[in-house]
Coordinates of C-alpha atoms and ligand atoms in Angstrom, one line a residue:
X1 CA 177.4 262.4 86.0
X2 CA 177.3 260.4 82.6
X3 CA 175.1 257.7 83.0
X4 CA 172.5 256.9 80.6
X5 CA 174.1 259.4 77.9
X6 CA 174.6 257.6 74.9
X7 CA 178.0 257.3 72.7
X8 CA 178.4 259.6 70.3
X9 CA 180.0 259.1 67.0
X10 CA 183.6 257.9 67.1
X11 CA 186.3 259.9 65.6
X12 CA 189.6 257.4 65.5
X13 CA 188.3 255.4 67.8
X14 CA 188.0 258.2 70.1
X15 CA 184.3 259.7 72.1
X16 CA 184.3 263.9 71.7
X17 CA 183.0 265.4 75.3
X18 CA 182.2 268.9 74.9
X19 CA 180.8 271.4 77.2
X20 CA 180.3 275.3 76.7
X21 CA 180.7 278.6 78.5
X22 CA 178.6 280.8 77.2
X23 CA 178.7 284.4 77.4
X24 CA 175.4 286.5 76.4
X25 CA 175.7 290.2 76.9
X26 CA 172.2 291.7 78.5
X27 CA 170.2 293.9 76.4
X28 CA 169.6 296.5 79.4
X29 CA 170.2 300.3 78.7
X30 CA 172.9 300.9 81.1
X31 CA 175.8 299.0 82.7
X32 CA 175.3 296.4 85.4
X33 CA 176.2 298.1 88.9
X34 CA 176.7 301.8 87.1
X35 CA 174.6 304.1 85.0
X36 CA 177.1 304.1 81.9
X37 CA 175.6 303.5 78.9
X38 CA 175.9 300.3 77.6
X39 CA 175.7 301.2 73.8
X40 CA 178.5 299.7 71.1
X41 CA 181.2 301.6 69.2
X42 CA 181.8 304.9 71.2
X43 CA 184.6 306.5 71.4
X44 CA 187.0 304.9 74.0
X45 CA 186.2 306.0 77.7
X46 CA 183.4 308.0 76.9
X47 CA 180.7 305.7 78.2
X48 CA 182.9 304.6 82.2
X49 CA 181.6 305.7 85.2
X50 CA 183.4 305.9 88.0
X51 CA 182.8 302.7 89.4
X52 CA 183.4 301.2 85.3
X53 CA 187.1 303.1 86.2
X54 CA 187.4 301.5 89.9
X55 CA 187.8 304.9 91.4
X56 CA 188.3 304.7 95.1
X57 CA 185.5 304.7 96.9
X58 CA 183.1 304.2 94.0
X59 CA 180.4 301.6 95.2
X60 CA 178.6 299.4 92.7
X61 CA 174.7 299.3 92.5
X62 CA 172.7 296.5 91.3
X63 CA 170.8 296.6 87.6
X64 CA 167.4 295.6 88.3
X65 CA 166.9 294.9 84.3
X66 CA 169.9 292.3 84.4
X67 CA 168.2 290.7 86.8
X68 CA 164.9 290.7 85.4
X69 CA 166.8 289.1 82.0
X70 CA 168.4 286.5 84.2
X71 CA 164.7 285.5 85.5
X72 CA 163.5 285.5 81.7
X73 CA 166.3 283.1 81.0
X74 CA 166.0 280.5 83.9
X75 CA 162.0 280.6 83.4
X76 CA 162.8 280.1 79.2
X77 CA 165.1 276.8 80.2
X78 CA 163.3 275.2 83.0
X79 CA 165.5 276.5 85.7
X80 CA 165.1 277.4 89.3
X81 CA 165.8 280.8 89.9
X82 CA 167.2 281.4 93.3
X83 CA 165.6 283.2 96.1
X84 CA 168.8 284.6 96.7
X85 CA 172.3 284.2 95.3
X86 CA 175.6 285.9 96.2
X87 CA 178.0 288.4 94.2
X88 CA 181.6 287.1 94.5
X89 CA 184.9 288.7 93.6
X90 CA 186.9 286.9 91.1
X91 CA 190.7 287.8 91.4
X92 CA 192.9 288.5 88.6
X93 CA 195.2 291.2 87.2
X94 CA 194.6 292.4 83.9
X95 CA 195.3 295.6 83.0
X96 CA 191.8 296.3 81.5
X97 CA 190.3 295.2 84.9
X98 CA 191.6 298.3 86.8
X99 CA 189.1 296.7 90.1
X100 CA 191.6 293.6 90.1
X101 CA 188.7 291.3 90.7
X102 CA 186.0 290.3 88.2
X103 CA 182.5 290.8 90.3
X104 CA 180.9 287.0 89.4
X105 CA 178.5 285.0 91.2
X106 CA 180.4 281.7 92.4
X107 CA 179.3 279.8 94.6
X108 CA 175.0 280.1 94.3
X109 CA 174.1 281.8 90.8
X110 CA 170.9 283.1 90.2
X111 CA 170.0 280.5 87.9
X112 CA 170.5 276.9 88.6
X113 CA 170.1 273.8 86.2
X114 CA 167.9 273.8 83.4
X115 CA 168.3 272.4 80.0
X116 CA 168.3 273.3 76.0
X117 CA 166.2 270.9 73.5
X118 CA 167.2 271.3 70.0
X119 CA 166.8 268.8 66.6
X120 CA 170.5 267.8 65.4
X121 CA 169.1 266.2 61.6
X122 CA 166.0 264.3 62.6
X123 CA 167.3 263.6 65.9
X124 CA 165.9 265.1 69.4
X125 CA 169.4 266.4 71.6
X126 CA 169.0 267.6 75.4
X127 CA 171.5 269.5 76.6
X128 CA 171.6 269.8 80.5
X129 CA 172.8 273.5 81.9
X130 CA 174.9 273.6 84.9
X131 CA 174.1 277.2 85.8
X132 CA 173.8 280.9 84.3
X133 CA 175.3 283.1 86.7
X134 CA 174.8 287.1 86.0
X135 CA 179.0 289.0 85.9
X136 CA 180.1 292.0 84.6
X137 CA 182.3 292.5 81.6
X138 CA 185.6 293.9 81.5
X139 CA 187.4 296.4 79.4
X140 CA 189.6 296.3 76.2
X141 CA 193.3 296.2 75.2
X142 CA 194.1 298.2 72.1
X143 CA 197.6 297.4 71.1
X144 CA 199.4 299.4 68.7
X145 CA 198.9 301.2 65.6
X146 CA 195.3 300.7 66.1
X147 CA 195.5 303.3 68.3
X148 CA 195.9 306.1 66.1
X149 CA 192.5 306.0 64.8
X150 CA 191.1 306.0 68.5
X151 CA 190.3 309.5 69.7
X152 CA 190.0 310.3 72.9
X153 CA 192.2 307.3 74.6
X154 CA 193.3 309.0 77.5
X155 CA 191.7 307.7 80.7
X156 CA 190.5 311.1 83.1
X157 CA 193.4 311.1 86.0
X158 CA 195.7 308.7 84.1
X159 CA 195.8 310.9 81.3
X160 CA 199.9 311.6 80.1
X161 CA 200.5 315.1 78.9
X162 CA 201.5 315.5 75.3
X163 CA 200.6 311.7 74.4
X164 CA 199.2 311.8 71.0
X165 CA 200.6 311.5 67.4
X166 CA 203.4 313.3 66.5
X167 CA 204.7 313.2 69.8
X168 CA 208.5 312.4 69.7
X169 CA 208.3 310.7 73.0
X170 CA 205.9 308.0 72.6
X171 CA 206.3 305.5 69.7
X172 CA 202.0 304.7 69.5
X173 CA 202.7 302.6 67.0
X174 CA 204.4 300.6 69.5
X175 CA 201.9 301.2 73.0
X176 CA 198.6 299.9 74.2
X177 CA 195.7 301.7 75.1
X178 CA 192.8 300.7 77.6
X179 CA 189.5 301.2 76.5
X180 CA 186.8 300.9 79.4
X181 CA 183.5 301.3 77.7
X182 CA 182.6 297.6 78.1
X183 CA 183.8 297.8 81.2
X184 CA 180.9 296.6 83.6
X185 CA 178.2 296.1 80.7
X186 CA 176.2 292.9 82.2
X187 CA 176.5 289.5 80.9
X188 CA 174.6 286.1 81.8
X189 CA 177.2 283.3 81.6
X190 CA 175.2 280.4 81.1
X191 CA 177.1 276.6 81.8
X192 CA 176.2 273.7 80.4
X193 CA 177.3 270.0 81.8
X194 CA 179.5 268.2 79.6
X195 CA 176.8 266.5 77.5
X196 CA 177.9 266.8 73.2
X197 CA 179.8 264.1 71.5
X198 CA 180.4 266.1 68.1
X199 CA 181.2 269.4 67.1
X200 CA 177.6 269.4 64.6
X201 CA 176.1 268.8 68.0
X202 CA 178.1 272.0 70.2
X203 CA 177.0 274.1 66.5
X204 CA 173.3 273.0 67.0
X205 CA 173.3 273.7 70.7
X206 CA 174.7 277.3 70.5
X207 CA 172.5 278.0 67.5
X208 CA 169.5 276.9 70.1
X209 CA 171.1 278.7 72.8
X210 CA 171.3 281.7 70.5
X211 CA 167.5 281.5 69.3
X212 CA 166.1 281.4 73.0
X213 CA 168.2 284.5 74.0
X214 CA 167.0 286.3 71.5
X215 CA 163.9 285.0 70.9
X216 CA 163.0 286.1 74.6
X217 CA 165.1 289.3 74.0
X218 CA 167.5 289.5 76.5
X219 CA 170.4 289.7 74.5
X220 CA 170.5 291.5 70.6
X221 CA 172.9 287.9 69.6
X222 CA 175.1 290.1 67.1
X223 CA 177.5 287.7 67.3
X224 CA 180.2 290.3 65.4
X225 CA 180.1 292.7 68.0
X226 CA 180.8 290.1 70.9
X227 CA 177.3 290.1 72.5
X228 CA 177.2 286.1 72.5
X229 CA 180.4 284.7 72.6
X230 CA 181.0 280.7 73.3
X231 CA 184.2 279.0 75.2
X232 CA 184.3 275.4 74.2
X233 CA 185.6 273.0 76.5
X234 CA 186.7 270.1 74.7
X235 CA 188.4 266.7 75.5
X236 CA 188.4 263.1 74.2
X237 CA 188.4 259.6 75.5
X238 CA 188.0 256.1 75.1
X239 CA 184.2 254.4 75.3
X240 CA 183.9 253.6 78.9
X241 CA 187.2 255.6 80.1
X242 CA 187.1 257.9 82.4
X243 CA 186.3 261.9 81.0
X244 CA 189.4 263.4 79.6
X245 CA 191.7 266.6 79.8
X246 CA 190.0 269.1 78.6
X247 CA 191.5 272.6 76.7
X248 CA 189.0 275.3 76.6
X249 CA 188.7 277.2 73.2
X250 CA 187.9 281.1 73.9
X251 CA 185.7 283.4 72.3
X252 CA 184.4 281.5 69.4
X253 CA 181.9 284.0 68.0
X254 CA 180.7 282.2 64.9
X255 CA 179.2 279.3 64.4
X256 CA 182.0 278.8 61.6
X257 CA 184.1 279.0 63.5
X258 CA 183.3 276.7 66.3
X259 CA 182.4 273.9 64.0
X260 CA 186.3 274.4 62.4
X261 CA 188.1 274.7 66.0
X262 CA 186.3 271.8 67.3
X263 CA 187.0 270.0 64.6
X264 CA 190.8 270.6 64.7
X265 CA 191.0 270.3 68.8
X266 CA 189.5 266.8 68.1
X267 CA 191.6 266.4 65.7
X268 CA 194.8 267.2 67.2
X269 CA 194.3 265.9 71.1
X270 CA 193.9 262.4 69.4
X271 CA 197.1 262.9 67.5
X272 CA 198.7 264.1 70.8
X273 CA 197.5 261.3 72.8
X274 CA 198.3 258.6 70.0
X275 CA 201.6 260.0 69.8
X276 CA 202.0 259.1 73.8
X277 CA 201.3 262.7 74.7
X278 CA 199.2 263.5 78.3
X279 CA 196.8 266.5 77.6
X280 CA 197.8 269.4 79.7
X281 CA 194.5 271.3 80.5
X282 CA 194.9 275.0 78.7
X283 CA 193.5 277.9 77.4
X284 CA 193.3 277.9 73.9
X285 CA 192.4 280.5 71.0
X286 CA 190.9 280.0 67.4
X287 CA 192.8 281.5 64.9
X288 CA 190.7 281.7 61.8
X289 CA 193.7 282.5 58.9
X290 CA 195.2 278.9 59.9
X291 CA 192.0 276.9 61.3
X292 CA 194.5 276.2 64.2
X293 CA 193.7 276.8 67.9
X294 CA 197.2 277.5 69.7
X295 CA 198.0 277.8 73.5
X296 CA 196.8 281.3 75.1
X297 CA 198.3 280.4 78.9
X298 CA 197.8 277.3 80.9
X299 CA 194.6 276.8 83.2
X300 CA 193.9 278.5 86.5
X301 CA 192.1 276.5 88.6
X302 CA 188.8 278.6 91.0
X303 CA 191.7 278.3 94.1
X304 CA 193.4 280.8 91.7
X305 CA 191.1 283.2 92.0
X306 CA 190.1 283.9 95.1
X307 CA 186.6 284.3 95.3
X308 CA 184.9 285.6 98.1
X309 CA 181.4 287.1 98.1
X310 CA 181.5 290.5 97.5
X311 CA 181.2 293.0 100.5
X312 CA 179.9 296.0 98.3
X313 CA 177.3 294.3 97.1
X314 CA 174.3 292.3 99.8
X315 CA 172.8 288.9 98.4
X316 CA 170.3 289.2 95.4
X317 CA 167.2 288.4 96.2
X318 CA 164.3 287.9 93.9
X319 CA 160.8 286.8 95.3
X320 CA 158.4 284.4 94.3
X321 CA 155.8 287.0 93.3
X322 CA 158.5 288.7 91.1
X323 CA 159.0 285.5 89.4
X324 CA 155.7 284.6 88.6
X325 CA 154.8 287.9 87.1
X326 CA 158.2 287.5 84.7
X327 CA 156.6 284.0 84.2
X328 CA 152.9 285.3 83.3
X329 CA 154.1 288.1 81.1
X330 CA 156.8 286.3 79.2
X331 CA 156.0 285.7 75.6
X332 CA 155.3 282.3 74.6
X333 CA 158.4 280.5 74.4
X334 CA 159.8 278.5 71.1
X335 CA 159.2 275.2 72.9
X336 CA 156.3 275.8 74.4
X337 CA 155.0 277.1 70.9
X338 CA 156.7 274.2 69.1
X339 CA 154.4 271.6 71.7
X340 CA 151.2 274.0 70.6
X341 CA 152.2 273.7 66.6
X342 CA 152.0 269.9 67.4
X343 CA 149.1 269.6 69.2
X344 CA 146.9 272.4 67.3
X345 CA 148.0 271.5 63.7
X346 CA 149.3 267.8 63.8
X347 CA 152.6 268.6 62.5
X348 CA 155.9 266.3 62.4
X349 CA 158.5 267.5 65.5
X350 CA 160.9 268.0 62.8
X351 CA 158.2 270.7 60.8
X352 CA 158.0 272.6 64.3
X353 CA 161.2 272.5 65.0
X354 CA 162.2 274.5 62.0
X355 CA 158.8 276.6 61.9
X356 CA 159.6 277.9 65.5
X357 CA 163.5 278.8 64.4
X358 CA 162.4 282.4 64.6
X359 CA 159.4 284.3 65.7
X360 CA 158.8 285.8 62.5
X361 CA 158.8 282.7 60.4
X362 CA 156.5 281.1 63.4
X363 CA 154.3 284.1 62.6
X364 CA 154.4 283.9 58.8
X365 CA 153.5 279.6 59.0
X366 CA 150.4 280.4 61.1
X367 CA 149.3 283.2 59.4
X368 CA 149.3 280.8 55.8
X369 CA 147.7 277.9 58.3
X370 CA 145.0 280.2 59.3
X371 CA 143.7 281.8 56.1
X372 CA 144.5 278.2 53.7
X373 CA 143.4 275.8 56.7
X374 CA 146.1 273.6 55.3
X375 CA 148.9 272.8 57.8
X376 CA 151.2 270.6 56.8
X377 CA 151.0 272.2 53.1
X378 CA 151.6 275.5 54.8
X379 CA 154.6 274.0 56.5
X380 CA 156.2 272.0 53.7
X381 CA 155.8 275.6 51.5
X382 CA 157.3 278.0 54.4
X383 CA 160.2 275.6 55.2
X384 CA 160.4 274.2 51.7
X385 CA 160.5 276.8 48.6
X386 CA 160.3 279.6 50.5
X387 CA 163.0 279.0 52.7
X388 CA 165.2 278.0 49.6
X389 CA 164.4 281.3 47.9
X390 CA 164.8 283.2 51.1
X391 CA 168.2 281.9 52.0
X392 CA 169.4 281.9 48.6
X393 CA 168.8 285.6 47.9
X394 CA 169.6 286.1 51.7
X395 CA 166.4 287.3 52.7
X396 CA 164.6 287.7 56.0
X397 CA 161.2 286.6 55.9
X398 CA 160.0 289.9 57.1
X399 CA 161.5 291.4 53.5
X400 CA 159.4 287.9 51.3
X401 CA 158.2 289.1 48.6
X402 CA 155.5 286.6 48.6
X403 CA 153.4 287.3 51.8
X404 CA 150.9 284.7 54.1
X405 CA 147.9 285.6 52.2
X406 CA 149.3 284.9 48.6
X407 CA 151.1 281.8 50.0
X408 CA 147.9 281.0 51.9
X409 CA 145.3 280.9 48.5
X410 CA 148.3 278.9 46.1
X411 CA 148.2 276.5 49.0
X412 CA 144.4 276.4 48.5
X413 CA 144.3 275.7 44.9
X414 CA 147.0 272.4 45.4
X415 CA 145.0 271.2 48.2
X416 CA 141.7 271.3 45.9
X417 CA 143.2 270.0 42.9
X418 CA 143.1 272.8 40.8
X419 CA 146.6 272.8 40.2
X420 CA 149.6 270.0 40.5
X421 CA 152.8 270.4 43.0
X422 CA 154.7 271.3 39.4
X423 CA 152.4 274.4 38.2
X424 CA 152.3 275.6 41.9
X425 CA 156.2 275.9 42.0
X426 CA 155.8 278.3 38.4
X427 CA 152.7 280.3 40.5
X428 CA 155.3 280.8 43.2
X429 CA 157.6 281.7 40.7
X430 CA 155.3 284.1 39.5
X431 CA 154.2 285.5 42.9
X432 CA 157.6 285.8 44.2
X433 CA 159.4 288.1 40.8
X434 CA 156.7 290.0 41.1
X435 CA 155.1 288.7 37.3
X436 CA 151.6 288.5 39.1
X437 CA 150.3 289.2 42.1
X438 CA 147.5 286.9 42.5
X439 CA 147.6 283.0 42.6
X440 CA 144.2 282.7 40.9
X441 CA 144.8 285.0 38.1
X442 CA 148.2 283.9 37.4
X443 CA 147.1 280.0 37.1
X444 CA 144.5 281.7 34.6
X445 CA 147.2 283.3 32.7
X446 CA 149.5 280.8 32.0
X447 CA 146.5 278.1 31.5
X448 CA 147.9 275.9 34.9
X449 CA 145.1 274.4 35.4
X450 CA 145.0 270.5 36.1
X451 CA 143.0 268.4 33.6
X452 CA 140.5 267.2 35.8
X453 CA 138.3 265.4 32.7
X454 CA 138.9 261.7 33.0
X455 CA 137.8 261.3 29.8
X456 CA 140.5 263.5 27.9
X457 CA 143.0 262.3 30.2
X458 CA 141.9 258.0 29.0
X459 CA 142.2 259.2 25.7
X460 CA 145.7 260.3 26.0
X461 CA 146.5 257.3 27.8
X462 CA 145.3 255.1 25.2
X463 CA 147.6 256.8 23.2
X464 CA 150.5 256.6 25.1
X465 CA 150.2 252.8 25.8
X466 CA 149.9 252.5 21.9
X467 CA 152.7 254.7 21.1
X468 CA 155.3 252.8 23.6
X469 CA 154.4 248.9 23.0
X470 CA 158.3 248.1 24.1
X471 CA 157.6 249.6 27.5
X472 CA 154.0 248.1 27.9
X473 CA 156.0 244.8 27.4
X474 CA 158.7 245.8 30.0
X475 CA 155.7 246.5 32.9
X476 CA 154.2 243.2 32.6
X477 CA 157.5 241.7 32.7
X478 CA 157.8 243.3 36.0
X479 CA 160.0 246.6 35.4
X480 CA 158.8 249.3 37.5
X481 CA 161.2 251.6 35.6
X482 CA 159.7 251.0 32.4
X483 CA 156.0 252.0 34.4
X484 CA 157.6 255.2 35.3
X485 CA 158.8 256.0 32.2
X486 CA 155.2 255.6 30.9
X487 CA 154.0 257.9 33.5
X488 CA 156.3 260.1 32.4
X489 CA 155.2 259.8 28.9
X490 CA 151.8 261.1 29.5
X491 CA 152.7 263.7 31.7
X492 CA 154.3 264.9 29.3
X493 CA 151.3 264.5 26.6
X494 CA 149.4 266.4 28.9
X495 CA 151.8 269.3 29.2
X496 CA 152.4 268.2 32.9
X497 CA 148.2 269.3 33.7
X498 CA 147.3 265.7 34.6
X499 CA 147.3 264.8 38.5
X500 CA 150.1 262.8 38.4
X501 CA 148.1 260.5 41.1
X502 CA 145.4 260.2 39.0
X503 CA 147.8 259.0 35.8
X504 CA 149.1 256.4 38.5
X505 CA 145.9 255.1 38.9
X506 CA 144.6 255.4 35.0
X507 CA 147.9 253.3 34.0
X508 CA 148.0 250.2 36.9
X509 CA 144.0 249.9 36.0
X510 CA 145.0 249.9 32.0
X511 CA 148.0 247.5 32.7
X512 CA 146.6 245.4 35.5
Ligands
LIG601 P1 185.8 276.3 84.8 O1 184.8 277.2 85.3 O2 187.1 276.3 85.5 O3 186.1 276.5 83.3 P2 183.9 274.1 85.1 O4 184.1 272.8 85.9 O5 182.9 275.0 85.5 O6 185.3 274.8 85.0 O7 183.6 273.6 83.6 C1 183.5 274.5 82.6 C2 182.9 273.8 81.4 O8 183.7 272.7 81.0 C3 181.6 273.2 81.6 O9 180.8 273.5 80.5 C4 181.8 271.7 81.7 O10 180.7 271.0 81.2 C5 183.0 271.5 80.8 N1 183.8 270.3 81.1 C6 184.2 269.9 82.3 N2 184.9 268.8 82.2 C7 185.0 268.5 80.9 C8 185.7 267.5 80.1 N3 186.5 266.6 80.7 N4 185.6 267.5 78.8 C9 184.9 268.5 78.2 N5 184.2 269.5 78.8 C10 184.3 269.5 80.2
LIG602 MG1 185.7 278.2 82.0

């Protein structure tokens, strides 16, 4: 199963092996075998059907929009889809799973291999996926004084009369309430082989992950809410041993987050095994106030559970003509754009990689390609300056305050030398406050122009070289600082409007 994957870095001597569970909740209106609204925040039991509340007799009924998200998914990833896969019961008491089974797919998923391509740095990772296999959700504890600000907690035919503040016989501070409005809302989990050696590697995966699901729109990604949640599985080694125990880290639903309980896992299975501890595989949780993960309940293994396949519900099955109409209407995907972007403009795999990180900033680079006809300027401006003043005033680049055309005709007046990378970064400047709206006038403005008369710019050269004998010394002794700082010089005789190239040149033809 690990052949051919290379080592990843060592921490202590130890290899990190990390695999993740990833749940993304579907972006369909209602629940996955009921009509129940799947919107967030309701007031508790308000959006339960009865087959969300297990009611006897209460059959469930197949979402065709999950499945059509599950199709999106496989197709985005390279997987096959199957022509049919099986519903199967997961066993397990909990009391927000009033059923008593989970309904899961187990032994044939819909959607089978695949794999995730992301950059980690310069570096190309490929992330193989086990499986994504379509489940319902269940519902929610509420535990204590939380409860009082929860209207309408009662569930219809469990409801206890007189249970509400005030009440002399129930302590709420003290009781739990169930909350079944997620009950049943459809999630794709999606399993990937054990294949990252480094927590900055599982971060970069999930923020990949994260970009397709959303990018093709089956999930919203509002990570706060719970819509894409990641379980880590994490466990270490020696190079060449055999894989390790692993512990599973629940719920990690920030990329924060994941990066910190990683790291601390890692950290603290190497302690345990160097202190002559065996790892016991467990369930673990993330608590963010210490950066600690603790112990939620050892690991069930599948014979735990149960599974059969479900009698309620027949096999899915999804035809070939269904699949290639998903595949024909789909909207490009990032990769598949990111292999375009190298083959249509000549750009870097890095360049695309971040110009494809959304499909807005996509847009907005070949938008400033088109109208400037400058590519790689466009994409060293989108993912350069304006993603530095973007992130740092934590704006989308829908809300930019410099748009593709302004970018587009700045870019145009670097490429033909009207203006040096220096007075383009004040016309940006300009553009983006809002001091001037057009590149043109503003390079007017505040005189940006680049000296493009030779003859002025010798002049000044001649006067630098006289003016700084101990440095022309230096050069022809062989210091390449002291060249620079002569370069420097004139720049700065020319109020930075020489081509800094063309100074280069003037100087090594003066001095050679
Ligand atoms: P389960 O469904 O019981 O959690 P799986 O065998 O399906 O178990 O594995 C779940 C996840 O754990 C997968 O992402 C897999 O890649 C990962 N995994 C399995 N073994 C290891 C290991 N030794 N170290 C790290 N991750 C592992
Ligand atoms: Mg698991």
């Amino acid at each position: 199963m690990q052949a051919g994957r290379p080592t990843g870095p060592l921490v202590q001597g130890y290899e990190v092996i990390i695999g993740f569970e990833t749940h993304t909740q579907l972006t369909t209106q209602s629940k996955i075998f009921s009509r129940a609204s799947t919107a967030f925040g309701a007031e508790p039991n308000t959006q339960a059907s009865a087959v969300d509340f297990a009611l006897p007799g209460a059959l469930p009924v197949m979402n065709k929009g999950a499945v059509q998200r599950a199709i999106e998914f496989g197709l985005a990833v390279g997987a096959h889809i199957a022509e049919s896969s099986v519903f199967a019961r997961k066993n397990y008491f909990y009391p927000d799973l009033p059923k008593g089974y989970q309904i899961s797919q187990f032994e044939i998923p819909v959607v089978q291999g695949g794999t995730v391509e992301f950059f980690l740095g310069d570096e190309k990772k490929s992330v193989r996926l086990v499986r994504a296999h379509l489940e319902e959700d269940a519902g929610k504890s509420i535990h204590g004084s939380g409860m009082y600000s929860l209207p309408g907690l009662a569930i219809p035919g469990l409801a206890v009369s007189g249970f509400g503040p005030g009440d002399s016989k129930y302590d709420l501070a003290t009781m739990s309430g169930i909350d079944l409005n997620r009950a049943g809302t459809p999630l794709l989990e999606i399993v990937t082989e054990p294949d990252m050696r480094s927590s900055a590697e599982a971060v970069a995966y999930a923020k990949e992950l994260h970009k397709i699901v959303t990018w093709i729109g089956i999930c919203d990604g509002n990570m706060q809410e719970g819509s894409f949640r990641c379980d880590a599985n994490v466990s270490v080694r020696k190079p060449g041993a055999e894989l390790g125990t692993r512990r599973e880290i629940k719920n990690l639903n920030s990329f924060k987050f994941m990066q910190q309980a990683i790291d601390y896992e890692v950290r603290w299975q190497i302690e345990q095994l160097e202190d002559g501890h065996a790892i016991q595989q467990a369930t673990v949780l993330f608590d963010p106030d210490t950066g600690e993960t603790r112990s939620m309940r050892t690991k069930e293994d599948a014979a735990d559970y149960r599974y059969f396949p479900d009698p309620d519900l027949p096999p899915l099955v999804i035809s070939r003509e269904w699949v290639e109409k998903t595949r024909a209407e789909m909207t490009e995907l990032p990769r598949v754009m990111a292999a375009r972007f190298v083959a249509d403009y000549g750009l870097p795999e890095y360049d695309v990689g971040q110009l494809t990180q959304s499909k807005a900033v996509a847009a907005y680079f070949e938008a400033v390609a088109a109208a400037s006809q400058q590519a790689k300027l466009a994409s060293n401006w989108v993912m350069g300056e304006l993603s530095r003043r973007l992130n740092s005033e934590e704006k989308s680049i829908e809300a930019s305050t410099v748009n593709a055309a302004q970018l587009a005709s700045l870019i145009g007046r670097i490429a033909d030398g009207t203006i040096s990378n220096n007075a383009a970064r004040q016309v940006f400047d300009a553009l983006w406050t809002g001091e001037g709206q057009d590149a043109d006038a503003i390079i007017e403005a505040k005189s940006l122009k680049q000296m493009s008369d030779t003859g002025e710019l010798e002049k000044i050269i001649a006067d630098v070289l006289a003016a700084n004998a101990k440095n022309v010394e230096e050069v022809r002794a062989g210091n390449a600082k002291a060249f620079n700082a002569l370069v420097g010089q004139a720049m700065k005789a020319t109020k930075g409007k020489a081509n800094p190239a063309q100074v280069n040149a003037l100087l090594k033809q003066k001095l050679g």
